XYZ file of C-alpha atoms in Angstrom:
782
model
C 50.033 64.042 213.473
C 53.590 63.221 212.445
C 53.831 59.453 211.875
C 57.127 59.143 213.745
C 55.698 61.016 216.704
C 52.507 58.928 216.717
C 54.525 55.719 216.781
C 56.743 57.110 219.483
C 53.877 58.062 221.773
C 52.433 54.570 221.396
C 55.845 53.084 222.204
C 56.146 55.411 225.182
C 52.868 54.150 226.584
C 54.027 50.549 226.180
C 57.408 51.350 227.750
C 55.823 53.144 230.697
C 53.466 50.229 231.223
C 56.405 47.829 231.179
C 58.189 49.919 233.781
C 55.089 49.805 235.957
C 54.928 46.040 235.625
C 58.564 45.873 236.711
C 57.780 47.121 240.185
C 56.514 50.683 239.837
C 52.931 49.850 240.825
C 51.722 51.604 243.972
C 49.730 50.205 246.843
C 46.037 51.079 246.833
C 45.416 54.590 248.193
C 43.545 55.101 251.453
C 40.772 56.567 249.357
C 40.038 58.710 246.323
C 37.717 61.640 246.886
C 35.383 63.303 244.408
C 35.311 67.080 244.735
C 32.714 67.887 242.096
C 34.875 66.472 239.303
C 38.279 67.051 240.862
C 39.629 63.717 242.077
C 41.877 63.661 245.134
C 43.772 60.468 245.930
C 45.499 60.036 249.304
C 48.034 57.400 250.324
C 50.729 57.240 253.021
C 54.364 56.217 253.240
C 54.458 55.715 256.981
C 53.001 57.827 259.774
C 54.596 61.169 258.797
C 54.249 61.055 254.992
C 51.173 61.574 252.835
C 51.072 61.423 249.046
C 48.392 63.599 247.462
C 47.364 63.298 243.817
C 44.822 65.663 242.230
C 43.443 65.337 238.713
C 40.408 66.097 236.613
C 40.540 62.536 235.251
C 40.047 59.839 237.914
C 42.387 57.460 236.086
C 45.183 60.018 236.409
C 44.506 60.414 240.119
C 44.767 56.647 240.585
C 48.103 56.297 238.817
C 51.066 55.468 240.994
C 53.837 57.972 241.704
C 56.440 58.921 239.130
C 60.108 58.157 238.619
C 62.390 58.386 241.620
C 59.677 57.304 244.049
C 59.656 53.842 245.665
C 55.993 52.781 245.644
C 56.824 49.543 247.455
C 57.303 51.669 250.585
C 53.707 52.896 250.606
C 52.202 52.147 254.016
C 48.755 53.331 255.079
C 48.613 51.404 258.360
C 49.112 54.376 260.699
C 46.246 56.434 259.267
C 42.558 56.636 260.126
C 40.159 58.176 257.613
C 37.016 59.976 258.752
C 34.458 61.975 256.785
C 32.156 64.752 257.898
C 30.589 68.060 256.963
C 33.968 69.784 257.275
C 35.589 67.419 254.776
C 37.763 64.339 255.004
C 40.416 63.813 257.662
C 43.407 61.453 257.463
C 45.050 61.200 260.874
C 48.109 59.425 262.258
C 50.162 60.052 265.407
C 52.494 62.225 263.301
C 50.202 64.353 261.126
C 46.648 65.198 260.145
C 45.595 65.903 256.562
C 42.202 67.530 256.040
C 40.774 67.827 252.545
C 38.102 70.515 252.522
C 34.634 69.637 251.222
C 33.570 70.819 247.819
C 32.129 74.324 248.100
C 28.366 74.591 247.527
C 27.299 75.557 244.011
C 26.679 79.213 243.368
C 26.242 81.628 240.504
C 29.655 82.891 239.375
C 30.423 86.583 239.373
C 30.882 88.481 236.140
C 34.693 88.293 236.357
C 34.595 84.605 237.285
C 32.612 83.846 234.141
C 35.591 84.943 232.085
C 38.679 84.503 234.253
C 38.082 81.864 236.934
C 39.606 78.402 236.384
C 37.304 75.726 235.045
C 38.747 73.197 237.507
C 36.770 72.264 240.554
C 38.473 73.858 243.566
C 40.485 71.731 246.006
C 41.827 72.946 249.338
C 43.666 70.987 251.986
C 45.621 71.503 255.184
C 48.296 69.523 256.996
C 48.907 69.743 260.742
C 51.830 68.252 262.618
C 51.829 65.963 265.669
C 51.224 68.989 267.931
C 48.183 70.051 265.927
C 49.963 73.075 264.472
C 49.057 74.098 260.924
C 52.161 73.636 258.763
C 50.775 73.548 255.210
C 47.749 75.182 253.620
C 47.141 74.384 249.948
C 44.878 77.029 248.462
C 44.622 76.032 244.815
C 45.737 73.814 241.968
C 46.202 74.194 238.227
C 45.873 72.237 234.999
C 46.222 74.688 232.124
C 45.947 73.193 228.615
C 48.912 73.711 226.325
C 50.878 71.941 223.601
C 54.491 71.100 224.378
C 56.785 69.447 221.848
C 53.824 68.426 219.618
C 52.015 66.885 222.614
C 48.687 68.127 223.975
C 49.150 68.333 227.725
C 48.825 70.717 230.666
C 50.822 73.008 232.843
C 50.327 71.481 236.292
C 50.742 73.300 239.573
C 49.677 73.905 243.138
C 49.715 76.950 245.414
C 50.202 77.226 249.161
C 49.934 79.971 251.748
C 53.292 81.451 252.752
C 53.315 82.785 256.330
C 55.610 85.760 256.804
C 57.919 83.844 259.133
C 58.380 80.783 256.901
C 61.741 79.974 255.298
C 62.408 77.622 252.387
C 65.405 75.454 251.520
C 66.478 72.720 249.128
C 65.214 72.372 245.536
C 68.549 71.044 244.313
C 71.603 72.960 243.196
C 71.275 76.659 242.426
C 74.466 78.722 242.406
C 73.032 82.242 242.255
C 73.732 83.142 245.889
C 77.065 84.209 247.334
C 75.813 84.029 250.913
C 72.068 84.125 251.686
C 70.546 80.684 252.055
C 66.781 81.120 252.390
C 64.937 80.707 249.090
C 62.089 82.950 250.240
C 61.393 85.729 247.751
C 63.108 83.845 244.923
C 61.710 82.268 241.767
C 63.678 79.185 240.730
C 63.527 77.322 237.440
C 64.049 73.759 238.617
C 65.730 72.185 235.616
C 69.176 70.852 234.837
C 71.079 73.637 233.104
C 74.803 73.271 232.512
C 75.104 76.786 231.088
C 73.490 78.625 234.020
C 75.517 81.850 234.351
C 76.449 81.334 238.010
C 77.168 77.624 237.595
C 75.179 74.537 236.680
C 71.699 74.154 238.161
C 70.400 70.722 239.119
C 66.742 70.021 239.848
C 65.964 67.910 242.901
C 62.363 69.013 243.607
C 62.398 68.541 247.374
C 61.680 71.658 249.431
C 62.139 71.748 253.196
C 60.413 74.400 255.293
C 61.370 75.983 258.606
C 57.843 75.028 259.738
C 58.905 71.396 260.117
C 57.773 69.799 256.870
C 59.003 69.063 253.368
C 57.323 68.784 249.970
C 58.479 66.266 247.380
C 57.167 67.541 244.051
C 56.545 64.495 241.864
C 57.058 65.798 238.327
C 60.277 65.513 236.255
C 59.446 68.248 233.739
C 60.905 71.738 234.077
C 59.302 73.208 237.193
C 59.056 76.773 238.430
C 59.236 77.160 242.202
C 57.959 80.435 243.686
C 59.019 80.757 247.318
C 56.951 83.043 249.498
C 56.278 85.821 246.985
C 53.254 87.989 247.794
C 52.207 85.552 250.496
C 52.204 82.575 248.150
C 54.416 79.581 247.467
C 53.845 77.478 244.365
C 55.137 74.715 242.138
C 54.352 74.908 238.431
C 55.492 72.138 236.070
C 55.667 72.471 232.303
C 54.107 69.093 231.456
C 51.621 66.933 233.347
C 48.069 65.650 233.568
C 47.832 65.744 237.351
C 49.289 67.312 240.473
C 51.282 64.851 242.597
C 53.257 65.691 245.723
C 54.309 64.253 249.071
C 54.180 66.058 252.409
C 56.622 64.904 255.093
C 56.368 66.245 258.640
C 58.897 66.041 261.447
C 60.014 67.822 264.602
C 63.683 67.153 263.709
C 65.629 66.967 260.440
C 66.134 63.261 261.079
C 62.364 62.667 261.111
C 61.891 64.575 257.859
C 64.812 62.937 256.043
C 63.932 59.452 257.220
C 60.544 60.071 255.610
C 62.272 61.252 252.451
C 64.329 58.045 252.482
C 61.149 55.960 252.612
C 59.774 57.868 249.644
C 62.891 57.943 247.442
C 65.495 55.579 248.911
C 68.228 55.349 251.527
C 71.667 56.886 251.121
C 74.285 54.096 251.049
C 77.586 54.324 252.916
C 80.223 55.008 250.244
C 83.472 53.050 250.206
C 85.733 54.442 252.909
C 88.161 55.579 250.183
C 85.562 58.186 249.159
C 86.350 60.132 252.325
C 90.085 60.369 251.657
C 91.783 62.665 249.176
C 90.812 62.159 245.521
C 93.315 63.492 242.971
C 92.042 64.475 239.546
C 93.025 66.748 236.676
C 91.695 67.658 233.264
C 93.556 65.624 232.263
C 96.367 63.089 232.909
C 97.434 62.269 229.362
C 99.273 59.030 230.062
C 99.453 56.193 232.528
C 103.038 57.241 233.237
C 101.773 60.603 234.474
C 99.110 58.952 236.651
C 101.705 56.696 238.242
C 104.210 59.525 238.630
C 101.674 61.576 240.583
C 100.608 58.609 242.692
C 104.194 57.704 243.557
C 105.031 61.323 244.374
C 102.234 61.370 246.940
C 103.714 58.284 248.550
C 107.273 59.657 248.450
C 106.148 62.882 250.098
C 103.987 60.899 252.550
C 100.897 62.945 251.737
C 97.798 60.753 252.215
C 95.887 59.892 249.024
C 93.184 57.325 248.283
C 92.057 57.698 244.678
C 93.609 58.655 241.337
C 91.242 59.781 238.568
C 91.559 59.306 234.819
C 89.448 61.999 233.162
C 88.198 62.330 229.583
C 89.920 61.747 226.222
C 91.818 58.657 227.294
C 89.723 57.071 224.508
C 90.332 57.099 220.769
C 86.914 58.570 219.889
C 83.922 59.875 221.795
C 81.680 56.868 222.391
C 84.291 54.352 221.314
C 84.281 53.123 224.933
C 87.883 52.071 224.645
C 91.275 52.973 226.096
C 93.841 54.516 223.757
C 96.883 52.207 223.847
C 99.179 55.087 222.912
C 98.286 56.863 226.152
C 97.483 53.896 228.386
C 99.264 50.846 226.973
C 98.734 48.704 230.088
C 95.790 49.999 232.137
C 95.425 46.764 234.113
C 99.072 46.958 235.160
C 98.631 50.640 236.056
C 95.686 49.839 238.288
C 97.560 46.989 239.923
C 100.378 49.362 240.794
C 97.885 51.837 242.239
C 96.322 49.060 244.303
C 99.772 48.021 245.527
C 100.242 51.629 246.680
C 97.001 51.395 248.668
C 95.105 53.509 246.137
C 92.049 53.024 243.965
C 91.034 54.517 240.630
C 88.133 56.307 238.986
C 87.695 56.554 235.219
C 85.451 58.984 233.325
C 82.800 57.565 230.961
C 80.575 59.755 228.817
C 77.060 59.027 227.476
C 77.893 60.498 224.064
C 78.613 58.724 220.766
C 80.073 60.429 217.708
C 78.815 59.208 214.342
C 82.237 57.914 213.220
C 82.604 55.713 216.297
C 82.332 51.942 216.212
C 79.008 51.746 218.064
C 77.046 54.595 216.503
C 75.370 52.657 213.680
C 74.422 49.761 215.965
C 72.881 52.064 218.561
C 71.169 54.186 215.936
C 69.593 51.096 214.334
C 68.362 49.858 217.709
C 66.802 53.239 218.518
C 68.981 53.718 221.600
C 69.601 57.447 221.108
C 67.689 60.636 221.871
C 65.579 61.435 218.758
C 63.996 64.460 217.164
C 60.308 64.654 216.232
C 61.005 62.912 212.906
C 62.695 59.951 214.593
C 66.197 61.070 213.605
C 69.075 60.767 216.086
C 70.100 64.085 217.619
C 73.821 64.661 217.041
C 75.176 67.607 219.026
C 73.553 70.959 219.724
C 74.891 73.722 217.474
C 73.241 76.451 219.552
C 75.643 75.599 222.411
C 78.667 75.184 220.126
C 78.327 71.480 220.840
C 78.675 69.637 217.587
C 79.678 66.084 218.445
C 77.800 63.087 219.688
C 74.426 61.464 220.164
C 73.036 60.825 223.653
C 72.374 57.296 224.890
C 68.689 57.029 225.827
C 68.853 56.091 229.501
C 65.056 55.837 229.696
C 65.279 52.653 227.586
C 66.140 49.673 229.857
C 67.785 47.830 226.965
C 69.985 50.845 226.187
C 70.962 51.131 229.852
C 71.937 47.474 229.914
C 73.892 47.792 226.664
C 75.787 50.801 227.997
C 76.646 49.135 231.289
C 77.909 45.957 229.643
C 80.278 47.874 227.338
C 81.554 50.015 230.213
C 82.134 46.874 232.256
C 83.797 44.809 229.530
C 85.797 47.526 227.782
C 86.907 49.749 230.649
C 86.185 48.653 234.223
C 87.491 45.158 233.487
C 90.964 46.721 233.231
C 91.049 47.096 236.992
C 89.407 50.502 237.400
C 87.477 50.593 240.649
C 84.749 53.131 239.981
C 83.219 55.021 237.036
C 82.778 58.747 236.713
C 79.576 59.377 234.766
C 80.035 62.850 233.350
C 77.431 64.929 231.490
C 74.584 63.441 233.496
C 72.418 66.574 233.322
C 72.651 65.707 230.272
C 74.707 68.142 228.241
C 72.599 67.245 225.190
C 69.546 69.210 226.365
C 66.400 67.099 225.717
C 63.958 69.992 225.190
C 62.110 69.489 221.909
C 63.374 65.936 221.488
C 62.208 62.460 222.470
C 63.260 59.627 224.728
C 61.857 56.137 224.289
C 59.304 56.751 227.068
C 58.149 60.141 225.836
C 59.184 63.694 225.191
C 62.334 65.226 226.575
C 60.153 68.050 227.860
C 57.939 65.707 229.876
C 60.982 63.915 231.337
C 63.294 66.956 231.361
C 65.089 66.203 234.646
C 65.039 62.402 234.666
C 68.241 61.442 232.827
C 70.731 61.539 235.744
C 68.653 59.197 237.895
C 68.126 56.518 235.239
C 71.595 56.746 233.687
C 73.456 56.509 236.992
C 71.113 53.944 238.511
C 71.513 51.693 235.470
C 75.289 51.605 235.972
C 74.968 51.255 239.755
C 72.660 48.264 239.406
C 75.044 46.706 236.902
C 77.989 47.214 239.245
C 76.195 45.584 242.128
C 75.193 42.572 240.036
C 78.769 42.273 238.704
C 80.516 42.596 242.076
C 77.787 41.867 244.638
C 79.792 42.676 247.746
C 81.893 45.613 246.554
C 80.228 48.970 247.142
C 79.431 50.884 244.008
C 80.632 54.456 243.860
C 80.000 56.823 240.965
C 80.899 60.458 240.365
C 77.863 62.197 238.901
C 77.341 65.781 237.744
C 73.575 65.942 238.245
C 70.805 64.358 240.296
C 67.058 63.947 240.653
C 64.662 62.571 243.262
C 66.131 59.277 244.483
C 69.615 59.857 243.102
C 71.037 59.553 246.608
C 70.224 55.815 246.576
C 72.629 55.143 243.684
C 75.795 55.487 245.752
C 76.850 58.515 243.721
C 79.054 61.400 244.786
C 77.782 64.650 243.295
C 79.688 67.833 242.541
C 78.849 71.325 241.419
C 80.079 70.933 237.833
C 82.620 73.033 235.957
C 82.858 76.071 238.217
C 85.312 78.914 237.688
C 88.659 79.157 239.497
C 87.644 82.437 241.149
C 86.928 83.840 244.584
C 83.354 84.558 243.529
C 82.817 80.937 242.512
C 84.263 79.764 245.839
C 81.845 82.013 247.738
C 78.932 80.591 245.732
C 79.855 77.028 246.651
C 78.965 77.363 250.324
C 75.228 78.216 250.106
C 74.948 76.101 246.949
C 76.101 72.986 248.762
C 73.907 73.600 251.792
C 70.713 73.759 249.759
C 71.823 70.713 247.743
C 72.370 68.637 250.882
C 69.081 69.974 252.258
C 67.543 68.407 249.125
C 68.471 64.955 250.418
C 71.764 64.735 248.479
C 74.194 64.158 251.352
C 77.329 63.526 249.256
C 78.007 66.809 247.513
C 81.323 68.500 246.819
C 83.086 70.590 244.224
C 86.234 70.770 242.141
C 88.795 72.059 244.639
C 90.351 75.059 242.942
C 87.650 75.370 240.270
C 87.539 73.456 236.987
C 87.521 76.049 234.216
C 90.730 77.102 232.482
C 92.939 79.110 234.830
C 93.502 82.700 233.685
C 97.197 83.501 233.582
C 96.732 86.904 235.208
C 94.738 88.307 238.095
C 92.620 91.347 238.905
C 93.309 91.108 242.635
C 94.295 94.408 244.273
C 95.591 92.969 247.551
C 98.946 91.343 247.984
C 98.578 87.550 247.965
C 98.771 85.804 251.331
C 100.541 82.812 249.753
C 103.927 83.195 248.104
C 103.396 82.213 244.427
C 107.074 81.500 243.745
C 107.542 78.036 242.303
C 104.092 77.959 240.717
C 104.791 80.137 237.672
C 104.588 77.267 235.179
C 100.962 76.701 236.163
C 99.625 80.100 237.242
C 101.544 82.542 235.068
C 100.934 86.000 236.589
C 97.844 84.888 238.507
C 99.689 85.503 241.758
C 96.736 85.095 244.120
C 95.703 81.683 242.758
C 97.830 79.678 245.229
C 96.006 81.573 247.981
C 92.638 80.751 246.400
C 93.527 77.080 246.036
C 94.733 76.955 249.637
C 91.504 78.457 250.957
C 89.454 76.136 248.733
C 91.381 73.103 250.002
C 90.796 74.189 253.607
C 87.064 74.376 252.873
C 87.220 71.007 251.080
C 88.707 69.380 254.171
C 85.292 69.895 255.762
C 83.193 68.689 252.806
C 81.718 65.194 252.417
C 84.266 64.560 249.646
C 87.668 66.162 249.017
C 88.660 66.114 245.342
C 91.331 68.219 243.651
C 90.533 68.884 239.999
C 90.837 71.494 237.297
C 91.821 72.448 233.770
C 95.344 73.455 234.800
C 98.805 72.385 233.739
C 99.192 70.862 237.194
C 96.652 70.155 239.946
C 98.658 68.467 242.699
C 99.250 70.142 246.046
C 103.030 70.504 245.526
C 102.693 72.457 242.256
C 101.642 75.828 243.717
C 104.670 76.930 245.715
C 106.213 75.734 248.958
C 103.914 77.718 251.253
C 100.729 76.428 249.607
C 102.110 72.884 249.662
C 102.897 73.026 253.368
C 99.438 74.276 254.303
C 97.517 71.904 252.038
C 99.593 68.948 253.242
C 98.656 69.872 256.803
C 94.958 69.895 255.934
C 95.327 66.649 253.985
C 96.633 65.000 257.155
C 93.858 66.617 259.193
C 91.294 65.173 256.784
C 92.609 61.686 257.459
C 92.576 62.295 261.220
C 88.876 63.118 260.859
C 87.942 59.979 258.888
C 86.658 58.031 261.952
C 84.434 61.022 262.755
C 83.263 61.492 259.154
C 82.701 57.789 258.525
C 80.520 57.628 261.625
C 78.386 60.422 260.135
C 78.027 58.349 256.959
C 76.531 55.564 259.064
C 74.106 58.032 260.666
C 73.034 59.231 257.198
C 72.439 55.623 256.150
C 70.300 55.160 259.275
C 68.179 58.330 259.094
C 68.770 59.984 255.717
C 69.794 63.349 257.146
C 72.871 65.062 255.658
C 75.853 65.559 257.936
C 77.046 68.701 256.160
C 74.072 70.928 256.797
C 72.922 74.506 257.308
C 72.768 75.860 260.831
C 68.964 76.109 260.875
C 68.713 72.319 261.061
C 70.502 72.146 264.411
C 69.431 75.521 265.794
C 65.830 76.027 264.630
C 64.994 78.387 267.502
C 67.747 80.879 266.626
C 66.359 83.377 264.081
C 69.880 84.583 263.243
C 70.661 81.415 261.295
C 67.588 81.220 259.045
C 69.308 82.915 256.114
C 72.938 82.213 256.955
C 74.624 80.406 254.082
C 78.269 81.343 254.676
C 78.887 78.782 257.437
C 77.570 75.361 258.339
C 77.702 72.323 260.601
C 79.932 69.419 259.590
C 78.554 66.591 261.675
C 77.299 67.341 265.184
C 80.546 68.904 266.445
C 82.091 71.272 263.897
C 80.952 74.712 262.795
C 82.880 75.726 259.666
C 83.113 79.240 258.207
C 85.167 79.104 254.973
C 87.244 82.106 253.943
C 86.075 83.198 250.497
C 87.702 86.640 250.059
C 91.189 87.290 248.768
C 93.559 88.751 251.334
C 91.175 88.132 254.230
C 92.800 87.425 257.618
C 89.772 87.958 259.878
C 86.187 86.799 259.527
C 82.972 87.555 261.379
C 81.404 84.283 262.490
C 78.041 83.727 264.125
C 77.980 81.221 266.990
C 74.417 79.939 267.445
C 72.587 80.405 270.716
C 72.017 77.530 273.084
C 75.616 76.359 273.265
C 79.129 77.370 274.142
C 81.765 76.976 271.454
C 85.489 76.236 271.307
C 87.865 77.654 268.718
C 89.255 74.488 267.118
C 92.728 75.980 266.685
C 93.190 77.792 270.010
C 90.732 75.903 272.290
C 89.376 79.276 273.459
C 85.823 78.908 274.824
C 83.227 81.403 273.581
C 79.552 81.815 274.509
C 77.018 81.340 271.713
C 74.247 83.632 270.527
C 76.544 86.297 269.092
C 78.845 87.306 266.280
C 82.577 87.130 266.931
C 85.498 88.350 264.877
C 87.858 85.441 264.373
C 91.483 85.466 263.307
C 91.918 83.726 259.952
C 95.597 83.685 259.054
C 96.362 81.900 255.818
C 96.903 78.563 257.545
C 93.517 78.659 259.326
C 89.867 78.984 258.447
C 87.422 79.599 261.303
C 86.332 76.270 262.795
C 84.493 75.951 266.101
C 83.435 72.910 268.105
C 80.189 72.759 270.049
C 80.519 72.242 273.806
C 79.607 68.680 274.747
C 81.169 67.249 271.580
C 83.239 64.088 271.470
C 85.580 63.933 268.465
C 87.512 60.703 267.744
C 90.718 61.321 265.806
C 92.419 58.626 263.741
C 96.058 57.621 263.626
C 98.204 58.736 260.712
C 97.685 56.600 257.599
C 98.566 56.985 253.922
C 95.187 55.734 252.699
C 92.049 54.065 253.978
C 93.414 50.764 252.672
C 95.274 50.652 256.002
C 93.395 49.903 259.193
C 93.220 53.110 261.206
C 93.387 53.054 264.989
C 91.821 55.735 267.161
C 94.758 57.875 268.276
C 92.877 60.408 270.393
C 89.405 61.027 271.783
C 88.976 64.752 272.156
C 86.258 65.987 274.508
C 84.959 69.555 274.527
C 83.375 69.964 277.983
C 80.540 72.177 279.153
C 77.658 69.824 278.509
C 76.913 66.107 278.555
C 77.633 64.521 275.219
C 77.591 61.315 273.227
C 79.032 60.004 269.984
C 78.254 56.843 267.999
C 81.610 55.691 266.622
C 81.163 53.341 263.678
C 83.603 51.280 261.649
C 83.463 48.348 259.227
C 85.517 46.884 256.388
C 84.949 50.027 254.299
C 84.382 48.074 251.095
C 81.508 45.577 251.276
C 77.756 45.808 251.699
C 77.909 43.847 254.961
C 76.820 46.996 256.812
C 73.358 46.475 255.278
C 73.200 43.236 257.288
C 74.119 44.968 260.536
C 77.770 43.930 260.471
C 80.282 46.463 261.732
C 81.579 47.876 265.002
C 79.399 50.443 266.777
C 80.842 51.973 269.935
C 79.005 54.397 272.207
C 81.086 57.199 273.650
C 79.398 59.181 276.432
C 80.654 62.208 278.342
C 79.363 62.933 281.843
C 80.191 66.597 282.265
C 79.483 66.827 285.988
C 81.702 63.833 286.751
C 84.275 64.711 284.093
C 84.226 61.133 282.860
C 84.177 59.491 279.421
C 82.500 56.131 279.055
C 82.967 53.695 276.163
C 80.684 50.743 275.424
C 80.580 48.278 272.563
C 84.355 48.028 272.022
C 86.388 46.439 274.797
C 89.757 47.348 273.303
C 88.827 51.009 272.853
C 87.375 51.059 276.359
C 90.716 49.893 277.760
C 92.652 52.431 275.672
C 90.295 55.361 276.308
C 91.780 56.682 279.573
C 95.196 57.019 277.942
C 94.046 58.697 274.711
C 91.238 60.946 275.988
C 92.024 64.648 275.959
C 89.593 67.005 277.654
C 90.011 70.438 276.106
C 90.862 73.108 278.645
C 92.076 70.611 281.245
């Protein structure tokens, strides 16, 4: 064995043990069963969550869960264990897990002598609170192999796939331009920046239409087979056991609250996160940043955050600010703050060898290494030739990185960091982290890297909410306070179409705060292949778009879609990226939607509180709210934005009408015309260039905020809009928008209720709003 590798594996064992001692240890399982040499360990995380571990080695079965999981939340109290001839049963009021008994010994058939697995068979079933079978595990796998010089196994499990079952989640996969259901697909769950359709991000949480979810507890590259030939399976590249969680629930809120117990709650971001965020690749001076910020204020277009993207430094990994470009960053940030704005600054995890910190970090062993213990510097096979990767699996390296980011950059008045390349771009396959091989921990980097900075931010400023832009995620990443986006997508109509189903499966994976670069990030082609006349006049935008005459139309449609995303951030590798740089018509429309976004902040912020409470995303596919309507099972071109809005983005050039499905069980109102339409059918909706189809569910109460220039100003409720036809309620939440006091229950929660028969709105919890309500309530259609 290579000496460097032998030392590294010993160090990895020590490091992993240290991490366990730091709070990773799990509670004792309910029991560990022997199935003729296959060991099955069962523990619970509350009444609707069971964690199942299967291994050939009992010690492996008894190990606690892996990274991303919060073992302190293990709770077996609701379960009762019974044993009998038909196996072992673990029952709570919410679910029943039955592990089948070991089959009686028998003489194997001729084919089994040569081709049957050597593992003892394990079968188990999970039933929900109604006694309905929701999950049937039919087999498991540990297949010996050597990966990156390490003797290990391919670990997997297989489940029955009923013909009417649909599958969602599993992170970010951008292959689809419309269909949402993963059934019939084979996904490689691994972070992959260079994926042809757009970056993939592995969050191994699958949610089924049968009312359960599976958290697959393995950070190595994992293949997910969804309902192919009657079988669904997970198959991970490296592992010595099978470990997964089953979460049951009759509503999305029940499932996602279970996921939050397993992996962590989703914090409420700073209120500024819900306003407009202006970015560009890149603003090359502080004068340009301030010019853009002041132009927003002069034009009275609301804006909350200015972003300073890459290459403001002197060298990659120098962790400094180039004084030629940004001579007074603290003064710049003060001016932004005086304008009611905040700032985000990009920080990379890469260090070029000529930088001031490279030798120190290399000597300390804080970089990703090859099998000979040598620092990995760039990846020539991806034309990526510069920089070593900080080893985020090493707690000391994480602390070192945070302290330099704090002292060198954030101390200049920047409010929040943007942690780019978190997939990471320096692919770890074949290399080694301090805790083990990059293959074993293939998908782990974004969780540890971002969480290290988030924990540092909270310790540094204990009552200022951390917020981080991050390009990738893993199990538990939602607890870091990060805003995620779909990476460097193309500025094309095809890429826009891919964003809609991509985002819905990402939020279904428990990542509520997902968005994308409005307008696409990649370099903007200076010509177009569009055959239809553009719907937006491109005059005035020539300096940015060249002959790409339909780009202002694309940007306008993308901005309209972004208005109904969890975060709204303009970005891109363009000469200009601000809303006034793409012609007068585009500017007028985008400014209108910018103002609409700020009107919706009381509504959106209230959804953020609900996500904190129950873990469920508020931008979500239609199947979550309409599980009994078979028409929505595979519909990824439209979605719910909170409980009221159904949004159907326009993703085709020249399109002025769109077919929209209105789910059964409700009447719907056209948001723009207030026309009432019965649900359970497709309707053709007018979509002129200044509108995308948006409908509101009957019975909805939508609070609209007063006009403000940023969330730094206190925003009054200017209107309470009621869409009649059904009783309704809305929990209106507000707080200071900055601190963690909401964790202590501080904040204003008002209950708005609509009695449809009486035609009356009631308000409780806020005396002032209650007094104002009669004068600001508007009942649509009356």
